[in-house]
Amino acid sequence: MKAQKIAVRNPATEEIVGEVPNQSPQEVSAAVARARAAFPLWRATPAHEKARLLHDVAQGLRDHAEKLARILTREGGKPLRENRDEMDWSASCFDYYAGICRQQRGRVIPSIEPSQLAFILHEPYGVVGAIVPWNYPILLAAWKIAPALAAGNTVVLKPPQQTPLSTVACRAIYSGLPLGVVEIVTGAGRLTGEALIRHPGTDLIAFTGSLEVGRHIAEICARTVKKAHLELGGKDAFVVCADSDLGVAAKAVAWAAFLNAGQVCTSTERVYVHSSIYAEFLERLKAFTESLVVGDGLRPKTDVGPLIGAEVRRKVEEHVADALRRGARLVCGGKRPKGLKRGFFYEPTVLAGVDHGMKVMREETFGPVCPVMAYEDFDEALRLVNDSPYGLGANLYTRDAQTVKRFFEGVQAGTIWVNDPLTDNDAGPFGGFKASGGSRELGEEGLREFQQAKHVHWDFEQKAKPWWYPYG
Ligand code: NAD
């Protein structure tokens, strides 16, 4: 039977810009079989050869960066310059793991007796099923594929149904790897994604996406005790202390809140500003926010593109309406831009006078909305930051070292950014506390997620064991 197709829509124009097959469980099964067949050979490939092939992928991503960035903008709406960054970061991730895969090491541990050697090896799982969301499809796939391959696994990747065209266009780049090392299957989450998760031939599921879908995936994996690596949602906080340069801090907050129209897992979605600077900070944030250009991401002057679709915009509007109903004050934005008749646009929005009873301070909004609340003392700020089910990242602007120490010690989040929001570093692990997931990508920790430890206990003399156990 011929696979059905999924249409891909440009969120800036609402026009259909392509389609991909909605692949069936049988097609997923064939892809998993190819990845399984490739696994023994890939696992045995010498580290220097793996590293060369990963560097080749990085180079391929760089060679095709402009073409891929344009596809990303057409299918996902993110401004072109942000997509050029996404291509750059994706290539850099492959280079990083190419380097790290040559430096992998086990370790020798103290043995029980002198006649023994005891050591730890780190082995791949086998076939990794990777599932990623639409907001950074190439980057988030790179954060899984590069460490998974460096660790010796093969991968079957399912890109998101909203933005699959860029991933499909990467097939030619991955084809430089031996057949089956990276397989791509396209389709809807429920059909294609779930087939990948339920398939007995996948050994680990690496998922980035929403809390709801992550929870569902964890439940499916639990039934067969398959490892689920989960990178979920966020509700990141940004604390601005009274000693900050207000002009700089206001721009940094706006950038962290409105990058990719607020559709970043680490978007700033809650801002806490010291009461002594609250009014002036809001003035500066308003002025800067109103200067941002909203429009089609293919236009060079665009700062903020569209939301990915009607459903996401509906949720954003609901959060703003809920806040206003409960007494928040609209500082700027709060509506669809007048001049843009088509596309899922929403004005960058600043809200003041918010509290933790409002949806906009509790649930992930995933849109260009920046609610700002005043705090009196730093203990209160810390309590507010931690008053969230999520714990992905948290930002602080201050010049005071004591305050920085209290922040990174007290905040429950996987990444703490001080005076430089949302900067990822390939060498630093990225992931969440609490409902944000608990897994880690990037860094050595990101490699370890795709490996299982094996302890080898070797005695050079063959022991005849007594029937009782000597260690109690
Ligand atoms: P989503 O959970 O709806 O979808 C993510 C992926 O899962 C898509 O490929 C989708 O097709 C697939 N999927 C959906 N239902 C499935 C199912 N039943 N079985 C298997 N696969 C299924 O998320 P989204 O709307 O695409 O992305 C936005 C969410 O992703 C936000 O919550 C955001 O915070 C989160 N996110 C997290 C990170 C991170 O690193 N922590 C990064 C980016 C985005």
XYZ file of C-alpha atoms and ligand atoms in Angstrom:
516
model
C 0.000 0.000 0.000
C 1.287 3.477 -0.865
C 2.121 5.636 2.180
C -0.148 8.595 2.796
C 1.424 12.032 2.651
C 1.710 14.772 5.264
C 1.552 18.322 3.896
C 4.054 20.851 5.265
C 2.817 24.440 5.645
C 4.852 27.648 5.797
C 3.619 29.290 9.026
C 4.395 32.765 7.643
C 2.189 32.384 4.554
C 0.040 29.319 5.370
C 1.012 27.939 1.925
C 1.917 24.293 1.468
C 5.650 24.071 0.749
C 6.145 20.319 0.553
C 5.017 16.926 1.706
C 6.528 13.777 3.182
C 5.240 10.216 3.500
C 3.349 9.298 6.654
C 5.315 6.088 7.032
C 3.658 2.939 8.293
C 4.807 0.634 11.111
C 6.027 -1.788 8.394
C 8.278 0.897 6.907
C 9.551 1.778 10.392
C 10.268 -1.910 10.913
C 12.313 -2.060 7.697
C 14.341 1.003 8.806
C 14.976 -0.523 12.247
C 16.096 -3.769 10.554
C 18.643 -1.838 8.441
C 19.907 -0.018 11.552
C 20.182 -3.352 13.429
C 22.096 -4.916 10.557
C 24.495 -1.965 10.518
C 25.105 -1.988 14.295
C 27.821 -4.720 14.625
C 29.887 -3.181 11.850
C 29.522 0.377 13.151
C 30.295 -0.671 16.710
C 33.497 -2.352 15.492
C 34.544 0.621 13.352
C 37.779 2.063 14.819
C 37.363 5.314 16.741
C 39.533 7.297 14.320
C 37.363 6.171 11.401
C 34.159 7.026 13.264
C 35.667 10.442 14.035
C 36.506 11.022 10.362
C 32.959 10.162 9.306
C 31.438 12.446 11.975
C 33.688 15.300 10.799
C 32.432 14.603 7.253
C 28.830 14.995 8.457
C 29.809 18.316 10.097
C 31.388 19.460 6.825
C 28.318 18.348 4.850
C 26.085 20.422 7.143
C 28.357 23.431 6.606
C 28.504 22.949 2.836
C 24.696 22.895 2.607
C 24.016 25.352 5.454
C 22.449 28.133 3.404
C 20.113 25.821 1.488
C 19.075 24.016 4.690
C 18.614 27.280 6.629
C 16.183 28.488 3.942
C 14.226 25.235 4.109
C 14.099 25.580 7.915
C 12.657 29.095 7.597
C 10.072 28.078 5.005
C 8.813 25.111 7.004
C 9.241 26.446 10.574
C 9.071 30.250 10.292
C 12.239 30.919 12.314
C 14.143 33.938 10.907
C 16.857 32.998 8.429
C 19.726 34.360 10.522
C 18.614 32.184 13.465
C 18.520 29.157 11.154
C 22.039 29.922 9.927
C 23.038 29.704 13.604
C 21.158 26.417 13.938
C 23.178 24.972 11.046
C 26.418 26.229 12.535
C 25.689 24.780 15.995
C 24.630 21.445 14.448
C 27.911 21.121 12.549
C 29.838 22.096 15.671
C 28.106 19.319 17.654
C 29.274 16.680 15.136
C 32.830 18.041 15.309
C 32.734 17.968 19.112
C 31.660 14.307 19.268
C 34.124 13.390 16.512
C 36.813 14.646 18.890
C 35.364 13.051 21.989
C 34.898 9.625 20.407
C 38.674 9.297 20.008
C 39.214 10.092 23.680
C 36.769 7.593 25.144
C 38.153 5.595 27.976
C 37.069 3.005 30.474
C 38.735 2.780 33.876
C 40.572 0.262 35.963
C 39.188 -0.033 39.496
C 40.779 -1.554 42.615
C 40.368 -5.335 42.496
C 39.440 -7.480 45.494
C 42.627 -9.591 45.379
C 46.085 -9.103 43.812
C 45.493 -11.901 41.272
C 42.662 -9.940 39.690
C 42.040 -7.163 37.209
C 38.787 -5.197 37.436
C 37.734 -2.590 34.925
C 34.755 -0.685 33.509
C 33.810 -0.526 29.840
C 31.171 1.711 28.275
C 29.220 -0.069 25.574
C 26.570 1.110 23.117
C 22.939 0.089 23.512
C 22.328 -0.898 19.884
C 19.659 0.926 17.877
C 18.560 4.343 19.145
C 15.117 5.628 18.147
C 15.377 9.439 18.054
C 12.308 11.716 18.015
C 12.627 15.506 17.864
C 10.314 18.575 17.855
C 9.807 21.206 15.166
C 11.524 24.239 16.760
C 15.173 23.151 16.138
C 14.844 19.936 14.102
C 18.404 19.756 12.726
C 20.137 20.851 15.947
C 18.177 18.600 18.289
C 18.714 15.650 15.939
C 22.463 16.450 15.951
C 22.464 16.480 19.768
C 21.233 12.864 19.636
C 22.815 11.430 16.495
C 26.362 12.707 17.116
C 26.774 11.283 20.671
C 24.810 8.138 19.838
C 27.115 7.367 16.897
C 30.254 8.333 18.817
C 29.143 5.840 21.480
C 28.813 3.112 18.815
C 25.021 2.971 18.326
C 23.089 3.264 15.094
C 20.083 5.595 14.866
C 16.592 5.724 13.384
C 15.431 9.347 13.411
C 11.844 10.574 13.172
C 11.681 14.313 12.464
C 8.593 16.329 13.472
C 5.654 16.322 11.071
C 5.550 20.168 10.970
C 9.198 20.608 9.872
C 10.475 17.386 8.257
C 11.747 18.819 4.946
C 15.118 20.009 6.285
C 15.811 16.584 7.815
C 14.848 14.813 4.593
C 17.237 17.171 2.773
C 20.006 15.979 5.143
C 19.661 12.379 3.859
C 22.380 13.032 1.290
C 24.734 14.192 4.073
C 24.076 11.124 6.252
C 24.494 8.857 3.213
C 28.252 9.333 3.608
C 27.962 7.004 6.626
C 27.749 3.229 6.088
C 24.275 2.035 5.047
C 21.842 1.812 7.981
C 23.929 3.836 10.465
C 21.432 6.723 10.271
C 17.941 5.938 9.000
C 15.189 8.550 8.656
C 11.478 7.770 8.869
C 8.865 10.489 8.397
C 5.325 10.694 9.677
C 2.979 11.591 12.486
C 3.854 11.001 16.125
C 1.026 8.602 16.852
C 1.664 6.396 13.795
C 5.347 6.537 12.865
C 6.756 7.758 16.185
C 4.940 5.215 18.294
C 5.892 2.398 15.911
C 9.526 3.326 16.517
C 9.074 3.371 20.278
C 7.169 0.090 20.432
C 9.467 -1.745 18.017
C 11.374 -4.540 19.801
C 14.424 -3.686 17.662
C 14.981 -0.239 19.243
C 17.030 -0.383 22.452
C 16.809 3.222 23.627
C 14.401 6.063 22.827
C 15.868 9.551 22.793
C 12.994 12.024 22.831
C 12.807 15.811 22.863
C 9.339 17.348 23.033
C 6.457 18.203 25.299
C 5.878 16.933 28.827
C 2.590 15.270 27.795
C 4.097 13.234 24.951
C 7.248 12.522 26.988
C 5.161 11.070 29.809
C 3.267 8.868 27.312
C 6.546 7.669 25.765
C 8.028 6.924 29.208
C 4.975 4.773 29.978
C 5.347 2.766 26.756
C 9.076 2.295 27.385
C 8.456 1.230 30.995
C 6.393 -1.743 29.819
C 9.412 -3.303 28.083
C 11.984 -1.660 30.389
C 13.451 0.217 27.430
C 15.555 3.223 28.362
C 13.782 6.539 27.691
C 16.040 9.573 27.393
C 13.724 12.557 27.897
C 14.277 16.256 27.151
C 10.970 17.969 27.907
C 9.434 21.395 28.369
C 10.494 24.390 30.401
C 9.315 27.575 32.080
C 12.643 29.342 32.480
C 13.017 32.237 34.878
C 15.184 35.357 34.511
C 16.133 37.339 37.634
C 17.327 40.922 37.189
C 19.029 42.353 40.280
C 19.152 46.030 41.178
C 22.888 46.292 40.375
C 22.354 45.389 36.681
C 22.901 47.666 33.730
C 19.207 48.107 32.937
C 19.586 48.829 29.223
C 21.681 45.699 28.747
C 19.439 43.551 30.944
C 16.228 44.678 29.197
C 17.662 43.737 25.787
C 18.910 40.401 27.128
C 15.468 39.589 28.571
C 13.755 40.534 25.297
C 16.151 38.348 23.331
C 15.704 35.386 25.678
C 11.912 35.767 25.602
C 11.353 36.463 21.889
C 14.027 34.397 20.133
C 12.231 32.087 17.661
C 9.019 33.893 18.717
C 9.406 32.408 22.199
C 9.325 28.859 20.832
C 12.502 27.680 22.546
C 12.465 25.152 25.384
C 14.701 27.549 27.345
C 12.745 30.689 26.424
C 12.495 33.140 29.266
C 8.859 32.804 30.330
C 9.029 34.418 33.794
C 10.984 37.561 34.710
C 11.597 38.679 38.295
C 12.934 42.226 38.680
C 13.925 43.931 41.922
C 11.171 46.336 42.974
C 13.576 49.322 43.084
C 14.169 49.108 39.303
C 10.857 47.535 38.219
C 9.251 50.644 36.640
C 12.361 51.724 34.747
C 13.093 48.185 33.599
C 9.555 47.875 32.174
C 9.950 51.163 30.292
C 13.177 49.976 28.681
C 11.793 46.526 27.897
C 8.690 48.090 26.320
C 10.742 50.463 24.149
C 12.998 47.672 22.911
C 10.138 45.205 22.356
C 8.188 47.735 20.306
C 11.225 48.223 18.061
C 11.268 44.542 17.030
C 10.178 43.780 13.464
C 7.606 40.995 13.148
C 7.293 39.268 9.785
C 8.314 36.540 7.385
C 11.643 35.067 8.500
C 12.961 35.165 4.925
C 13.011 38.999 5.070
C 16.429 40.187 6.286
C 14.979 42.788 8.699
C 12.686 40.346 10.537
C 13.418 39.907 14.250
C 10.393 37.806 15.210
C 8.765 35.265 12.894
C 5.418 33.504 13.158
C 4.277 30.834 15.579
C 4.318 27.332 14.128
C 0.531 27.012 13.796
C -2.982 28.030 14.760
C -3.112 25.755 17.817
C 0.069 27.206 19.336
C -1.203 30.767 18.747
C -4.540 29.879 20.341
C -2.699 28.756 23.509
C -0.663 31.973 23.597
C -3.846 34.054 23.287
C -5.478 32.013 26.028
C -2.538 32.616 28.413
C -2.575 36.376 27.781
C -6.380 36.564 28.193
C -6.196 34.562 31.443
C -3.498 36.904 32.826
C -5.466 40.045 31.917
C -8.652 38.572 33.413
C -6.780 37.963 36.667
C -5.447 41.509 36.915
C -2.221 41.648 34.880
C -1.383 44.852 32.988
C -0.587 44.823 29.269
C 2.637 46.789 28.745
C 2.826 46.186 24.979
C 1.723 43.712 22.300
C -1.093 41.367 23.229
C -2.616 40.900 19.766
C -2.079 39.710 16.192
C -0.129 42.295 14.163
C -2.443 44.434 12.036
C -0.535 44.411 8.763
C -0.079 40.635 8.532
C -3.263 39.054 7.242
C -1.847 35.576 6.663
C 0.471 33.543 8.846
C 0.348 32.651 12.536
C 1.883 35.888 13.839
C 1.555 37.349 17.324
C 3.077 40.582 18.609
C 5.897 40.299 21.142
C 4.064 40.946 24.392
C 5.100 42.237 27.807
C 2.844 41.790 30.850
C 3.300 43.454 34.251
C 1.608 42.885 37.592
C 1.539 39.112 37.125
C 1.464 36.460 39.862
C 1.853 32.702 40.154
C -1.903 32.124 40.048
C -1.874 32.932 36.312
C -1.356 30.337 33.556
C 1.291 32.554 32.002
C 3.452 32.038 35.131
C 2.718 28.324 35.624
C 2.280 26.544 32.271
C 4.614 26.530 29.298
C 3.336 29.265 26.938
C 5.749 28.631 24.038
C 5.142 32.003 22.429
C 6.400 35.628 22.472
C 5.035 36.561 25.892
C 7.204 38.023 28.620
C 5.512 38.365 32.040
C 7.432 40.528 34.517
C 6.973 40.426 38.301
C 8.617 42.519 41.040
C 10.445 40.937 43.986
C 11.586 42.510 47.258
C 14.500 40.352 48.447
C 16.632 37.639 46.894
C 15.186 34.835 49.048
C 11.797 35.642 47.590
C 13.270 35.623 44.047
C 14.804 32.177 44.651
C 11.521 30.831 45.993
C 9.639 32.162 42.952
C 12.187 30.717 40.503
C 11.830 27.264 42.085
C 8.029 27.489 42.287
C 7.523 25.633 38.983
C 7.040 22.018 37.942
C 9.824 22.582 35.378
C 13.569 23.035 35.887
C 15.319 23.378 32.527
C 17.340 26.611 32.717
C 17.491 29.812 34.762
C 19.079 33.211 34.129
C 20.543 35.837 36.424
C 21.799 39.367 35.816
C 23.970 40.752 38.607
C 27.546 41.842 39.285
C 27.594 40.489 42.837
C 29.511 37.221 43.334
C 27.659 36.291 46.549
C 24.337 36.602 44.724
C 25.624 34.421 41.871
C 26.683 31.735 44.368
C 23.309 31.765 46.128
C 21.602 31.492 42.740
C 23.518 28.534 41.307
C 23.399 26.707 44.631
C 19.710 27.386 45.267
C 18.063 27.045 41.866
C 16.691 23.694 40.714
C 17.560 23.794 37.005
C 19.917 21.971 34.657
C 21.597 25.102 33.272
C 22.338 28.366 35.062
C 23.218 31.328 32.858
C 24.758 34.361 34.560
C 24.873 37.617 32.552
C 24.672 35.755 29.193
C 21.333 34.016 28.589
C 20.699 30.826 26.612
C 24.246 30.161 25.452
C 24.827 26.486 24.720
C 28.296 24.977 24.860
C 28.917 21.594 23.200
C 31.140 20.639 26.131
C 28.529 21.453 28.794
C 25.622 19.103 29.565
C 22.142 20.387 28.757
C 18.927 19.039 30.293
C 16.410 19.522 33.018
C 15.537 19.004 36.653
C 11.993 17.973 37.691
C 9.388 17.733 34.870
C 11.911 19.004 32.302
C 13.171 15.472 31.944
C 16.289 14.568 33.893
C 18.383 13.388 30.924
C 21.415 15.235 29.583
C 22.605 16.074 26.078
C 26.002 17.460 25.028
C 29.270 17.125 26.881
C 30.647 13.855 28.207
C 27.344 13.369 30.045
C 25.578 13.418 26.675
C 27.811 10.603 25.440
C 27.213 8.517 28.573
C 23.427 8.644 27.996
C 24.000 6.443 24.953
C 26.283 3.962 26.693
C 25.819 1.326 29.354
C 28.562 0.514 31.833
C 29.981 -2.992 31.993
C 32.090 -4.088 34.950
C 34.617 -6.831 34.139
C 36.012 -8.826 37.083
C 38.896 -11.060 35.928
C 40.877 -13.432 38.129
C 44.051 -14.873 36.578
C 43.751 -17.899 38.851
C 40.656 -20.072 38.490
C 38.818 -20.031 41.797
C 36.840 -22.934 43.225
C 34.106 -21.037 45.081
C 32.622 -22.276 48.350
C 28.851 -22.676 48.243
C 28.363 -19.896 50.841
C 28.792 -16.244 49.882
C 31.738 -14.719 51.755
C 30.459 -11.111 51.813
C 27.358 -11.676 53.906
P 5.563 17.230 20.840
O 5.776 16.508 22.110
O 4.170 17.465 20.395
O 6.274 16.452 19.628
C 7.657 16.123 19.649
C 7.912 14.959 18.710
O 7.210 13.822 19.205
C 7.425 15.164 17.281
O 8.341 14.570 16.385
C 6.115 14.399 17.250
O 5.794 13.918 15.956
C 6.432 13.241 18.174
N 5.260 12.611 18.796
C 4.090 13.192 19.134
N 3.266 12.280 19.689
C 3.939 11.102 19.712
C 3.639 9.802 20.173
N 2.455 9.498 20.719
N 4.571 8.838 20.046
C 5.771 9.123 19.512
N 6.125 10.340 19.048
C 5.217 11.327 19.154
O 6.364 18.593 20.984
P 6.428 19.801 19.957
O 5.161 20.564 20.009
O 6.914 19.319 18.624
O 7.623 20.661 20.587
C 7.447 21.583 21.604
C 7.827 21.011 22.956
O 9.159 20.506 22.920
C 7.828 22.058 24.052
O 7.252 21.536 25.207
C 9.309 22.337 24.271
O 9.634 22.840 25.540
C 9.892 20.996 24.037
N 11.318 21.091 23.727
C 12.221 20.658 24.663
C 13.588 20.782 24.409
C 14.617 20.311 25.409
O 15.768 20.159 25.033
N 14.262 20.070 26.660
C 14.015 21.336 23.204
C 13.064 21.769 22.290
C 11.713 21.641 22.552
